[in-house]
Short mmCIF file of C-alpha atoms and ligand atoms in Angstrom, two decimals:
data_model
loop_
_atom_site.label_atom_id
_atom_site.label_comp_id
_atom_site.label_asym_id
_atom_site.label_seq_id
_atom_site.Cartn_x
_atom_site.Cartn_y
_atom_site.Cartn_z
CA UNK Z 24 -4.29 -33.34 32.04
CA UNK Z 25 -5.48 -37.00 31.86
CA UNK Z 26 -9.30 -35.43 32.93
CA UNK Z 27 -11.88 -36.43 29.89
CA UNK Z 28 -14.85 -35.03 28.74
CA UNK Z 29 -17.54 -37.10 29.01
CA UNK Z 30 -21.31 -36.83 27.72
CA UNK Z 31 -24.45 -38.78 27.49
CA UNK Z 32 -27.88 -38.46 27.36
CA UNK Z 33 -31.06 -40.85 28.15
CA UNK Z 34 -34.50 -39.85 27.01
CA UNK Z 35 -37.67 -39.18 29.54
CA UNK Z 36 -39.88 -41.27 27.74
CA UNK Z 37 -41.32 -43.43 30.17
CA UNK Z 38 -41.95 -43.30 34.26
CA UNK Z 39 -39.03 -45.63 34.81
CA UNK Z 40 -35.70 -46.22 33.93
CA UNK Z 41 -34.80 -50.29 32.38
CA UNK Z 42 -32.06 -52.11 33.16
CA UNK Z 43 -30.85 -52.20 29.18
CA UNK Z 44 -30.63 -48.69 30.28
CA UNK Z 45 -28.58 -48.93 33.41
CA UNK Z 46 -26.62 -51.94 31.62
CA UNK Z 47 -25.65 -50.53 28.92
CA UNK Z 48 -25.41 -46.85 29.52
CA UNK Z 49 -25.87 -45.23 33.01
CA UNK Z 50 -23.62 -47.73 35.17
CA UNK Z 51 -20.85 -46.33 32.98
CA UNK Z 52 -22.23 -42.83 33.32
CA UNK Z 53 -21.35 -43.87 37.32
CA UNK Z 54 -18.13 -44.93 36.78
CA UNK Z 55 -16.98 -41.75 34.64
CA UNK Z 56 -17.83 -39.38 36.38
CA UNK Z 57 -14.77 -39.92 39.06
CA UNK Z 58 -12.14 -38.36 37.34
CA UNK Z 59 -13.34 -36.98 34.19
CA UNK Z 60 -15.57 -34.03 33.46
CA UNK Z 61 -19.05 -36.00 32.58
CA UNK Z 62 -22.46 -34.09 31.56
CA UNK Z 63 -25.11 -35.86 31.36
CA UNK Z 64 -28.48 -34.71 29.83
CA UNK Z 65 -32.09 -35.83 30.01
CA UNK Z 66 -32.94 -34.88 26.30
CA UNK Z 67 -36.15 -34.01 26.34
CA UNK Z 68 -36.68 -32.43 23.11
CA UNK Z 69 -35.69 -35.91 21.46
CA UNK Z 70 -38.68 -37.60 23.66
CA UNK Z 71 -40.91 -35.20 21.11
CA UNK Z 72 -40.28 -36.98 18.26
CA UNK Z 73 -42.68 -39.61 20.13
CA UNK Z 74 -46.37 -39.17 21.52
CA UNK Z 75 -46.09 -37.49 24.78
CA UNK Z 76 -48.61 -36.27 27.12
CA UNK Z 77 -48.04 -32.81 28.82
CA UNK Z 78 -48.49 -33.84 32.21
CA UNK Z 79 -47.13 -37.02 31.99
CA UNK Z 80 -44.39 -35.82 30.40
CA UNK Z 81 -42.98 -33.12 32.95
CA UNK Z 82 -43.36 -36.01 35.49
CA UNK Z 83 -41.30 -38.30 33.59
CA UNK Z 84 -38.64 -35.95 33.16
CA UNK Z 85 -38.75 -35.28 37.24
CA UNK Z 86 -38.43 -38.63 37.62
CA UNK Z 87 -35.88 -38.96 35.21
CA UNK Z 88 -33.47 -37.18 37.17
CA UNK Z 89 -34.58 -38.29 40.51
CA UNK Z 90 -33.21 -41.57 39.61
CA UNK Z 91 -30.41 -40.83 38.18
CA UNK Z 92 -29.23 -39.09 40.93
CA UNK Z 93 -30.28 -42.32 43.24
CA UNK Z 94 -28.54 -44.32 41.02
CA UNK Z 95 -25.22 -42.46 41.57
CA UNK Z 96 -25.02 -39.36 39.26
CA UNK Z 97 -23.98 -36.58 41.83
CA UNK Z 98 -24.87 -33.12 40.58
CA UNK Z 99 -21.58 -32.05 42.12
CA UNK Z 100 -19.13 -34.51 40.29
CA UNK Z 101 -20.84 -34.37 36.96
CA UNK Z 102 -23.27 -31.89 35.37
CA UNK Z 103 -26.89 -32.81 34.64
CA UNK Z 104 -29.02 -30.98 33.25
CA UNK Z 105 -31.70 -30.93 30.73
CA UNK Z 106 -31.42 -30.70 27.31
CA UNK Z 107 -34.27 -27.66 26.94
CA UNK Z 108 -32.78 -25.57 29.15
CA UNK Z 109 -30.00 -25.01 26.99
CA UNK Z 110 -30.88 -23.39 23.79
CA UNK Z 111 -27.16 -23.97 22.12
CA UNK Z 112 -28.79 -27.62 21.14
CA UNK Z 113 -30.74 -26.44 19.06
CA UNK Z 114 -29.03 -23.83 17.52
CA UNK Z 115 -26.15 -26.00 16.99
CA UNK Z 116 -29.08 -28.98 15.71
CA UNK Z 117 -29.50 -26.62 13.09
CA UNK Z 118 -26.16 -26.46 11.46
CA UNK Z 119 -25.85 -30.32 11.81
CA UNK Z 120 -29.27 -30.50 9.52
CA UNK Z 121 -27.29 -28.38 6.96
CA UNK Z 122 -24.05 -30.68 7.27
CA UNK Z 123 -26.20 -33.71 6.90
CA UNK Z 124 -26.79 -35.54 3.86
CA UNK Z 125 -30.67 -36.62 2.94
CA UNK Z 126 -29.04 -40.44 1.72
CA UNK Z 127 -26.94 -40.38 5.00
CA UNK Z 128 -29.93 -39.89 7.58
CA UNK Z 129 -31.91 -42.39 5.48
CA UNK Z 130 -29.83 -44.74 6.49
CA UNK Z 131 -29.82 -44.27 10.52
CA UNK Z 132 -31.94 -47.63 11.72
CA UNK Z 133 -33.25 -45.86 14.46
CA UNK Z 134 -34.56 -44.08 11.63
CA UNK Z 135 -35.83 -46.58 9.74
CA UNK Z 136 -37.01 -49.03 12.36
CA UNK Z 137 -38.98 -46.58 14.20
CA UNK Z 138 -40.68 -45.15 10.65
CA UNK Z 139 -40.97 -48.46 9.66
CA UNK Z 140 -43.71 -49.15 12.22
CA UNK Z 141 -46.15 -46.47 11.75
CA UNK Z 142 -45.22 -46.06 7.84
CA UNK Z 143 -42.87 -44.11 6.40
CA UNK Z 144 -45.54 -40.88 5.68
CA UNK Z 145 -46.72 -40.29 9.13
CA UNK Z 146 -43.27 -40.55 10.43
CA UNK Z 147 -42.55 -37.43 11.92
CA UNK Z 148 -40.00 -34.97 11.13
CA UNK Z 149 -38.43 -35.16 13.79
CA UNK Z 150 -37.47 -38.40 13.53
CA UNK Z 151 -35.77 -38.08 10.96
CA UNK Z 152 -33.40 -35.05 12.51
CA UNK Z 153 -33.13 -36.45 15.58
CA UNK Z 154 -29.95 -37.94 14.99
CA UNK Z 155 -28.64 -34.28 13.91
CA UNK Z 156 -29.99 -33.45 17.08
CA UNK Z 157 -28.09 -36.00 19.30
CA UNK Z 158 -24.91 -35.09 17.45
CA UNK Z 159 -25.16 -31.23 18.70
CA UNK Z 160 -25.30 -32.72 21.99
CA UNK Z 161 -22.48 -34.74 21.67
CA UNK Z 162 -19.83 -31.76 19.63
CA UNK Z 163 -21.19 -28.89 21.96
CA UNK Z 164 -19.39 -30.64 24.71
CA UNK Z 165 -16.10 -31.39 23.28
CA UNK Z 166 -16.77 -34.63 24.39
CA UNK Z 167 -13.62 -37.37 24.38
CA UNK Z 168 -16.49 -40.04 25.45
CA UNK Z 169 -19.91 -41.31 25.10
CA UNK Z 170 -21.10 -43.89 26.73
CA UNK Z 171 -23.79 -45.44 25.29
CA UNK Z 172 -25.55 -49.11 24.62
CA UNK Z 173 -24.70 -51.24 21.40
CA UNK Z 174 -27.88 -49.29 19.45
CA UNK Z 175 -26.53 -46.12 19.35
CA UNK Z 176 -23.32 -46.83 17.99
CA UNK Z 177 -24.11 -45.71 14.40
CA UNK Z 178 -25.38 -42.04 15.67
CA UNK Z 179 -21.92 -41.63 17.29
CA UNK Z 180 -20.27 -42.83 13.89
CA UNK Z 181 -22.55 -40.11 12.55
CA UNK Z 182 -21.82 -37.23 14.84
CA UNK Z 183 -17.66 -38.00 14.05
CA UNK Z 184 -18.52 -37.70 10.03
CA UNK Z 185 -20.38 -34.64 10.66
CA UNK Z 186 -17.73 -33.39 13.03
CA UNK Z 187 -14.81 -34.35 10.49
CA UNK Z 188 -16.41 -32.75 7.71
CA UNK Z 189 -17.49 -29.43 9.51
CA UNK Z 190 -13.25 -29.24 10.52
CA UNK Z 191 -12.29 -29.77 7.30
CA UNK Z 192 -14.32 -27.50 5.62
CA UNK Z 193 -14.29 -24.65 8.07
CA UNK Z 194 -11.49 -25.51 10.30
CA UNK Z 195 -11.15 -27.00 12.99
CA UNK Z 196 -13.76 -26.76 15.72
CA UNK Z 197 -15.18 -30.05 17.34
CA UNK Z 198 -13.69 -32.76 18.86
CA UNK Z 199 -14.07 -36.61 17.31
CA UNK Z 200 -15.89 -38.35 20.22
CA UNK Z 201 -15.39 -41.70 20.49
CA UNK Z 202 -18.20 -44.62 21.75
CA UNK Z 203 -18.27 -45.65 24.91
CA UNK Z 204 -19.73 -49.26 24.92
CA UNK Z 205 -18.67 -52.11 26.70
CA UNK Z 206 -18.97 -55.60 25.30
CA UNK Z 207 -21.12 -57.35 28.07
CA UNK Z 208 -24.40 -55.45 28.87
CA UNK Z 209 -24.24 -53.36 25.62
CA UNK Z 210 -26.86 -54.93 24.68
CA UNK Z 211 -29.90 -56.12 27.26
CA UNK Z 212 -32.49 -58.49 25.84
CA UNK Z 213 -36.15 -58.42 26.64
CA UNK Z 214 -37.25 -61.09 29.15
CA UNK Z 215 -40.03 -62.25 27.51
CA UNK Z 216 -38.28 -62.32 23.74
CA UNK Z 217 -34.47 -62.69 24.64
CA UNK Z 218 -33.72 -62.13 20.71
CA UNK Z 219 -35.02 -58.68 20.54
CA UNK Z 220 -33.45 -55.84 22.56
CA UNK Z 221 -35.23 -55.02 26.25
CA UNK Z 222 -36.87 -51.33 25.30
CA UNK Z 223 -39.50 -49.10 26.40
CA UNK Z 224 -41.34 -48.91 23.00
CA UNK Z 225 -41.24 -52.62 23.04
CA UNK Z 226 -44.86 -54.47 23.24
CA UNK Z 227 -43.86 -57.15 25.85
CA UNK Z 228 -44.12 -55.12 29.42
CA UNK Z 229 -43.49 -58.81 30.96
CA UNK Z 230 -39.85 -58.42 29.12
CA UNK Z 231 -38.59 -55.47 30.92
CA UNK Z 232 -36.80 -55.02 34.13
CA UNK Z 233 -37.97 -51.71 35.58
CA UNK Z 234 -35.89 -49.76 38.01
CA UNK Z 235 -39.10 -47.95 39.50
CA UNK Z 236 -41.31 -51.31 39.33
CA UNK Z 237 -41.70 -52.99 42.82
CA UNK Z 238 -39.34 -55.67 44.00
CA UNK Z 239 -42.44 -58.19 43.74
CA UNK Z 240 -43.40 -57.55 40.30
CA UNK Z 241 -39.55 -57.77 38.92
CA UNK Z 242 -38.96 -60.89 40.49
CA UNK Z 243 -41.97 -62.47 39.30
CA UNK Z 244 -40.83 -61.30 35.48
CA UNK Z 245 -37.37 -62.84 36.29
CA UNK Z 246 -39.54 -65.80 37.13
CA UNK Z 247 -41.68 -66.26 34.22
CA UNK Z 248 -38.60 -65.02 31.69
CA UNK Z 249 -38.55 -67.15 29.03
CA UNK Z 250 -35.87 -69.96 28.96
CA UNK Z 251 -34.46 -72.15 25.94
CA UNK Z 252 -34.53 -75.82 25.33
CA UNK Z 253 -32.49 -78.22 27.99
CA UNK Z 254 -31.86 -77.59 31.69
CA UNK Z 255 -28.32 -76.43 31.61
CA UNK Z 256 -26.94 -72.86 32.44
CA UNK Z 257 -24.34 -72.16 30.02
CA UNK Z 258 -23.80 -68.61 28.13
CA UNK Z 259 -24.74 -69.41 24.70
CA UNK Z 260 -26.20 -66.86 22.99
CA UNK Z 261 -27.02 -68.55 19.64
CA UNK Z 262 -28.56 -71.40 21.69
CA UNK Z 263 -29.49 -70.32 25.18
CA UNK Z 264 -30.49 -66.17 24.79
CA UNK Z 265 -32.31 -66.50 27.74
CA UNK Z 266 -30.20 -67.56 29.64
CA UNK Z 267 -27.22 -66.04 28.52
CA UNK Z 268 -29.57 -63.05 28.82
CA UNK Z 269 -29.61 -63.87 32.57
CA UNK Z 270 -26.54 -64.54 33.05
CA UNK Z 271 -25.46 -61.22 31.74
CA UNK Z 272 -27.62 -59.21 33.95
CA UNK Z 273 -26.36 -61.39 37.56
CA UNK Z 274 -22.53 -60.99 36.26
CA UNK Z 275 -23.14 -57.66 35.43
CA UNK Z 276 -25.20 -56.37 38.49
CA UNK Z 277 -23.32 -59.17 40.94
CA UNK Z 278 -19.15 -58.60 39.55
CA UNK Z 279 -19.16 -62.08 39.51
CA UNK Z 280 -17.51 -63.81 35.96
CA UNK Z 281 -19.54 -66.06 33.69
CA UNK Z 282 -17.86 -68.87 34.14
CA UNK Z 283 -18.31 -68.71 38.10
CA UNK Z 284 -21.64 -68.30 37.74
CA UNK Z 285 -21.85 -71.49 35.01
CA UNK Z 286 -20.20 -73.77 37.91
CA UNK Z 287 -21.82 -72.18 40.96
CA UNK Z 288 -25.26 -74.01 38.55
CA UNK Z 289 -23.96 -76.84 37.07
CA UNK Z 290 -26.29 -79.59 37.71
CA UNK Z 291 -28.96 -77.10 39.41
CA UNK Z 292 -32.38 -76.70 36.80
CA UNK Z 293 -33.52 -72.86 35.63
CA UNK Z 294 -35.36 -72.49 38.97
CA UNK Z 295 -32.71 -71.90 40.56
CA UNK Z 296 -30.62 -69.47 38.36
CA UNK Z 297 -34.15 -67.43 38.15
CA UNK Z 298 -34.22 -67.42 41.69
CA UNK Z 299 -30.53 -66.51 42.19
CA UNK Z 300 -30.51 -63.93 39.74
CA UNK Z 301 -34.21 -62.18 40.89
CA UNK Z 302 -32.52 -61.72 44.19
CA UNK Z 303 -29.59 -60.03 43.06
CA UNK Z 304 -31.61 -57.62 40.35
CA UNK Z 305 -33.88 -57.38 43.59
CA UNK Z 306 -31.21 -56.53 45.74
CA UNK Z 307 -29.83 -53.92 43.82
CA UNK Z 308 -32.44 -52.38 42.34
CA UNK Z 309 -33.85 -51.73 45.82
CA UNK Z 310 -32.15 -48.79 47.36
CA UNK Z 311 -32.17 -46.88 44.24
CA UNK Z 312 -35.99 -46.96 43.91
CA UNK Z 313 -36.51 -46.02 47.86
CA UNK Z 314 -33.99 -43.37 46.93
CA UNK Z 315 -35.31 -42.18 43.67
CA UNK Z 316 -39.33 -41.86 45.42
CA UNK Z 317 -37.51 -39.68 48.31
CA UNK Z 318 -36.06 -37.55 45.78
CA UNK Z 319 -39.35 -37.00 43.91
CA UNK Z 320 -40.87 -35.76 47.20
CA UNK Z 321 -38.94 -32.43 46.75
CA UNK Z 322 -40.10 -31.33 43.32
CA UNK Z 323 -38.30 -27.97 44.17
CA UNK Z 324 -35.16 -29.03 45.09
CA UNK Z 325 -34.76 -31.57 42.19
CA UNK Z 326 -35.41 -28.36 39.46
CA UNK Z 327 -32.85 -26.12 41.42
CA UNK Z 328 -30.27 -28.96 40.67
CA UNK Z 329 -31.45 -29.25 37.17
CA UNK Z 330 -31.16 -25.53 36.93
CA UNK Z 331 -27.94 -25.43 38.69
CA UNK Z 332 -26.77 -28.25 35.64
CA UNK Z 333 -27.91 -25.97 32.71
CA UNK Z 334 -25.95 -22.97 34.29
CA UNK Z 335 -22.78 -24.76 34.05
CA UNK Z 336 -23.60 -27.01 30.71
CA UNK Z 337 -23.95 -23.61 29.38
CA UNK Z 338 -20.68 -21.99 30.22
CA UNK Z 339 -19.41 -24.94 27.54
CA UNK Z 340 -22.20 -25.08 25.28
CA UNK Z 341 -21.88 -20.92 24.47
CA UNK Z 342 -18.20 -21.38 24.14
CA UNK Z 343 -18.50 -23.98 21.46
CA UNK Z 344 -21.38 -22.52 19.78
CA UNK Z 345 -19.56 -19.20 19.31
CA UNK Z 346 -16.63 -20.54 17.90
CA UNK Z 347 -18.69 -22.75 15.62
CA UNK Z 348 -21.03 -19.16 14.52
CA UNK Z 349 -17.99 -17.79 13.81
CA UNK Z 350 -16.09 -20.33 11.17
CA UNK Z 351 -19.03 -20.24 9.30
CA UNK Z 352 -18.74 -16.69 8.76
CA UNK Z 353 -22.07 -15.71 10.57
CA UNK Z 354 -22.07 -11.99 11.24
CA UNK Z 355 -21.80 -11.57 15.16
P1 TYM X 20 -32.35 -43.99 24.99
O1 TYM X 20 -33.03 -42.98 25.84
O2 TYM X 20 -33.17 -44.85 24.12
O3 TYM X 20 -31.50 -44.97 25.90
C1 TYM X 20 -30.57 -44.50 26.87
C2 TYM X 20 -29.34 -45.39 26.87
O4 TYM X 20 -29.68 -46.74 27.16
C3 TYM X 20 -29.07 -47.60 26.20
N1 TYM X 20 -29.96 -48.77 26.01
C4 TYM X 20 -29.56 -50.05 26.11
N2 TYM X 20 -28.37 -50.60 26.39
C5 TYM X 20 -28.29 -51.96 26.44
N3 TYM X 20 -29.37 -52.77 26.24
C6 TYM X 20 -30.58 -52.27 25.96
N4 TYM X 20 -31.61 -53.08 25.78
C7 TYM X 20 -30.72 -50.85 25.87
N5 TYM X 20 -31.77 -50.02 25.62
C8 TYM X 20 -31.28 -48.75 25.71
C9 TYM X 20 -28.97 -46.75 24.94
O5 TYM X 20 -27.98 -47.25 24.09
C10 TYM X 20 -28.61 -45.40 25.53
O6 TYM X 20 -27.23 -45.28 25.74
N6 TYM X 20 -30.50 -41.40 21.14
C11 TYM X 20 -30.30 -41.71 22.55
C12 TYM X 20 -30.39 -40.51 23.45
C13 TYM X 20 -29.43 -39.40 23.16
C14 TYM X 20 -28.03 -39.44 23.34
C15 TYM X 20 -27.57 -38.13 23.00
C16 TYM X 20 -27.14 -40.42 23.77
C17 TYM X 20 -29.75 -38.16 22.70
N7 TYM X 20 -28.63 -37.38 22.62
C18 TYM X 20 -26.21 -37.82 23.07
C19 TYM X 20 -25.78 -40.09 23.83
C20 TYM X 20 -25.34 -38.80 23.47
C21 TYM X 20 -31.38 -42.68 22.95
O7 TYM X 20 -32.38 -42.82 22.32
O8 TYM X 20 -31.18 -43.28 24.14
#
């Protein structure tokens, strides 16, 4: 049986989608779901540990979906589903809070970045369990795979410890999962500030490449991106991460190497490149939005798929739970 389990899961925190997102996570989510058994999960309980706004919220999850499905994720080939619609995350949350050391989620970054900016005392909660959280998602699935971006590589290192140490001290019951992050793309940097990573908390809207935004308004960000010092377009990420920024989105979005790219420019300015690589985000970008905006039209049909997902994440998530209730010794 070479088939894989596969999980993910991308929070509904904001009306679109970036492409640090579809970079470093969902184009894999794509690619895995031929031939392996992929769920993927819009984990909305983890957007709570953030401000939300009820309305706004629902929508974002909607749209959430809608675009991953126009993006490629087929509700047939893979399950998606949300993450509230299937209590066992919680439940199983729980007993990862009561594997988990205090020093050891301390030290998560998301942790202490995210803290960090509002101060430590009116960080909430859960924040700090969140990463308990994401590791129920992860172990309830059995999952082989996760395919993630570069920043979540320490919650997957994380889920294994908690997963090694729950086997070994009441036998064995999850799977180790393993990170699934590719080298280029794992990491997307914001337009605008091509050190710091391209994110939806992040204060530079300018910086980030929305999948929902309108072809007009990402091309004029790809425009006005910032650039480095000198005229040349060479991948250099110490001295050019703008442009090696660039150049990782084209070769990424375009299948076309580096180095191709490099001597399709070579003696061209920045102009150019911006121009060249606006089209192609453009380009792609395109159908998925048109697609995504159809899907939102049938609100019905989109939460009878979602619903459809939970049924069958579930069947797995029970399973797992059970057997996990029951090497703890918990009465049944
Ligand atoms: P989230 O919702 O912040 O991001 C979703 C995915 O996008 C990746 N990503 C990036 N990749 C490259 N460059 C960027 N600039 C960039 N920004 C975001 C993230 O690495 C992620 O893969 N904790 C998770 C959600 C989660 C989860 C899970 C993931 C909850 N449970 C179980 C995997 C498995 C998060 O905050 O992702």
């Amino acid at each position: 049986m070479t088939q894989k389990r596969v999980l993910s899961g991308i929070q509904p925190t904001s009306d679109s989608f970036h492409l640090g997102n579809y970079l470093g996570a969902l184009k894999q989510w794509v690619e895995l779901q031929d031939g392996n058994d992929a769920f993927y999960c819009i984990v909305d309980l983890h957007a709570l540990t953030g401000e939300i706004e009820p309305a706004l919220f629902r929508k974002r999850t909607l749209a959430s979906a809608a675009q991953l499905i126009a993006l490629g994720i087929s509700p047939e080939k893979s399950t998606l589903f949300v993450q509230s619609h299937v209590a066992e995350h919680n439940q199983l949350g729980w007993i990862m809070e009561c594997l988990a050391g205090f020093g050891e989620a301390s030290r998560m970054t998301q942790f202490k970045d995210k803290s960090a900016k509002g101060g430590a005392d009116s960080a909430r909660v859960g924040l700090f369990t969140y990463p308990m959280l994401q590791a129920a998602d992860i172990l309830l699935y059995q999952a082989h795979y996760v395919p993630v971006g570069e920043d979540q590589r320490q919650h997957i290192e994380l889920t294994r410890d908690l997963a090694t140490r729950f086997n070994s001290r009441f036998g064995e019951t999850f799977r180790l999962p393993e990170g699934y992050i590719l080298k280029a793309g794992a990491k997307i940097y914001d337009l605008q500030e091509p050190t710091a990573k391209m994110s939806k908390s992040s204060g530079s809207v300018a910086g980030v490449l929305e999948i929902m935004d309108t072809p007009e308004a990402n091309t004029k960000k790809i425009k006005s991106a910032a650039t480095d010092a000198g005229r040349e377009v060479k991948f250099d990420e110490k001295e050019k991460p703008g442009i090696s920024n660039l150049l990782t989105i084209h070769s990424s979005l375009s299948g076309r190497s580096i180095a191709d790219l490099e001597n399709e420019f070579e003696g061209k300015g920045y102009g150019d490149f911006k121009g060249a690589v606006a089209e192609v985000v453009v380009e792609y970008l395109r159908p998925i939005r048109t697609k995504a905006l159809e899907l939102l039209e049938d609100e019905k049909h989109l939460i009878d798929l979602l619903h459809e997902g939970a049924e069958k994440a579930r069947v797995v998530a029970s399973s797992t739970l059970s057997d996990t209730y029951k090497n703890l010794g918990l009465v049944k």
